[in-house]
């Protein structure tokens, strides 16, 4: 989460920009180590629907809210 906060501060991302950055990171990690990505996706899939991006968007939006309120 600290790395995500650093990305947001450096890039000045809004929720959509943060989502795009996280999606790019996801693809990069998946190419380098598919097994690790599968485990990470299982952890991030909060509602267990098999779709991670909706959960990542919620996390990103929440983080962005907390950064903007600081």
mmCIF file of C-alpha atoms in Angstrom:
data_model
loop_
_atom_site.group_PDB
_atom_site.id
_atom_site.type_symbol
_atom_site.label_atom_id
_atom_site.label_comp_id
_atom_site.label_asym_id
_atom_site.label_seq_id
_atom_site.Cartn_x
_atom_site.Cartn_y
_atom_site.Cartn_z
ATOM 1 C CA UNK A 1 0.000 0.000 0.000
ATOM 2 C CA UNK A 2 2.918 2.308 0.631
ATOM 3 C CA UNK A 3 4.138 1.779 -2.929
ATOM 4 C CA UNK A 4 0.676 2.610 -4.249
ATOM 5 C CA UNK A 5 0.660 5.810 -2.205
ATOM 6 C CA UNK A 6 4.085 6.726 -3.564
ATOM 7 C CA UNK A 7 2.870 6.101 -7.132
ATOM 8 C CA UNK A 8 -0.143 8.323 -6.504
ATOM 9 C CA UNK A 9 1.898 11.159 -5.031
ATOM 10 C CA UNK A 10 4.505 11.061 -7.793
ATOM 11 C CA UNK A 11 2.019 10.722 -10.621
ATOM 12 C CA UNK A 12 -0.793 12.820 -9.180
ATOM 13 C CA UNK A 13 -3.256 10.118 -10.195
ATOM 14 C CA UNK A 14 -7.000 10.324 -9.849
ATOM 15 C CA UNK A 15 -8.899 7.048 -9.263
ATOM 16 C CA UNK A 16 -8.897 6.202 -12.995
ATOM 17 C CA UNK A 17 -5.186 6.945 -13.388
ATOM 18 C CA UNK A 18 -4.380 4.869 -10.330
ATOM 19 C CA UNK A 19 -6.432 2.005 -11.744
ATOM 20 C CA UNK A 20 -4.519 2.190 -15.025
ATOM 21 C CA UNK A 21 -1.178 2.240 -13.223
ATOM 22 C CA UNK A 22 -2.150 -0.769 -11.103
ATOM 23 C CA UNK A 23 -3.379 -2.619 -14.163
ATOM 24 C CA UNK A 24 -0.036 -2.035 -15.866
ATOM 25 C CA UNK A 25 1.806 -3.300 -12.804
ATOM 26 C CA UNK A 26 -0.437 -6.345 -12.710
ATOM 27 C CA UNK A 27 0.458 -7.203 -16.303
ATOM 28 C CA UNK A 28 4.169 -6.691 -15.642
ATOM 29 C CA UNK A 29 4.131 -8.958 -12.576
ATOM 30 C CA UNK A 30 1.988 -11.593 -14.319
ATOM 31 C CA UNK A 31 4.514 -11.835 -17.144
ATOM 32 C CA UNK A 32 7.408 -12.235 -14.725
ATOM 33 C CA UNK A 33 5.817 -14.654 -12.276
ATOM 34 C CA UNK A 34 2.331 -15.984 -13.124
ATOM 35 C CA UNK A 35 2.089 -18.136 -9.974
ATOM 36 C CA UNK A 36 2.747 -15.184 -7.681
ATOM 37 C CA UNK A 37 0.171 -13.122 -9.541
ATOM 38 C CA UNK A 38 -2.429 -15.835 -9.111
ATOM 39 C CA UNK A 39 -1.849 -15.833 -5.345
ATOM 40 C CA UNK A 40 -1.968 -12.053 -5.201
ATOM 41 C CA UNK A 41 -5.195 -11.945 -7.200
ATOM 42 C CA UNK A 42 -6.747 -14.457 -4.804
ATOM 43 C CA UNK A 43 -5.892 -12.160 -1.896
ATOM 44 C CA UNK A 44 -7.208 -9.039 -3.635
ATOM 45 C CA UNK A 45 -10.472 -10.595 -4.822
ATOM 46 C CA UNK A 46 -12.429 -9.443 -1.779
ATOM 47 C CA UNK A 47 -15.863 -10.513 -3.016
ATOM 48 C CA UNK A 48 -14.580 -13.778 -4.559
ATOM 49 C CA UNK A 49 -16.213 -13.142 -7.915
ATOM 50 C CA UNK A 50 -13.099 -14.003 -9.923
ATOM 51 C CA UNK A 51 -12.724 -10.365 -10.992
ATOM 52 C CA UNK A 52 -9.964 -8.465 -9.226
ATOM 53 C CA UNK A 53 -10.187 -5.069 -10.898
ATOM 54 C CA UNK A 54 -13.432 -4.078 -9.165
ATOM 55 C CA UNK A 55 -11.835 -4.801 -5.810
ATOM 56 C CA UNK A 56 -8.609 -3.008 -6.757
ATOM 57 C CA UNK A 57 -10.668 0.007 -7.848
ATOM 58 C CA UNK A 58 -12.351 0.066 -4.428
ATOM 59 C CA UNK A 59 -8.969 -0.122 -2.701
ATOM 60 C CA UNK A 60 -7.492 2.542 -4.975
ATOM 61 C CA UNK A 61 -10.462 4.834 -4.530
ATOM 62 C CA UNK A 62 -10.296 4.452 -0.768
ATOM 63 C CA UNK A 63 -6.547 5.168 -0.740
ATOM 64 C CA UNK A 64 -6.997 8.180 -2.973
ATOM 65 C CA UNK A 65 -9.710 9.506 -0.664
ATOM 66 C CA UNK A 66 -7.465 9.124 2.356
ATOM 67 C CA UNK A 67 -4.528 10.841 0.605
ATOM 68 C CA UNK A 68 -6.675 13.741 -0.517
ATOM 69 C CA UNK A 69 -8.086 14.243 2.987
ATOM 70 C CA UNK A 70 -4.588 14.439 4.526
#
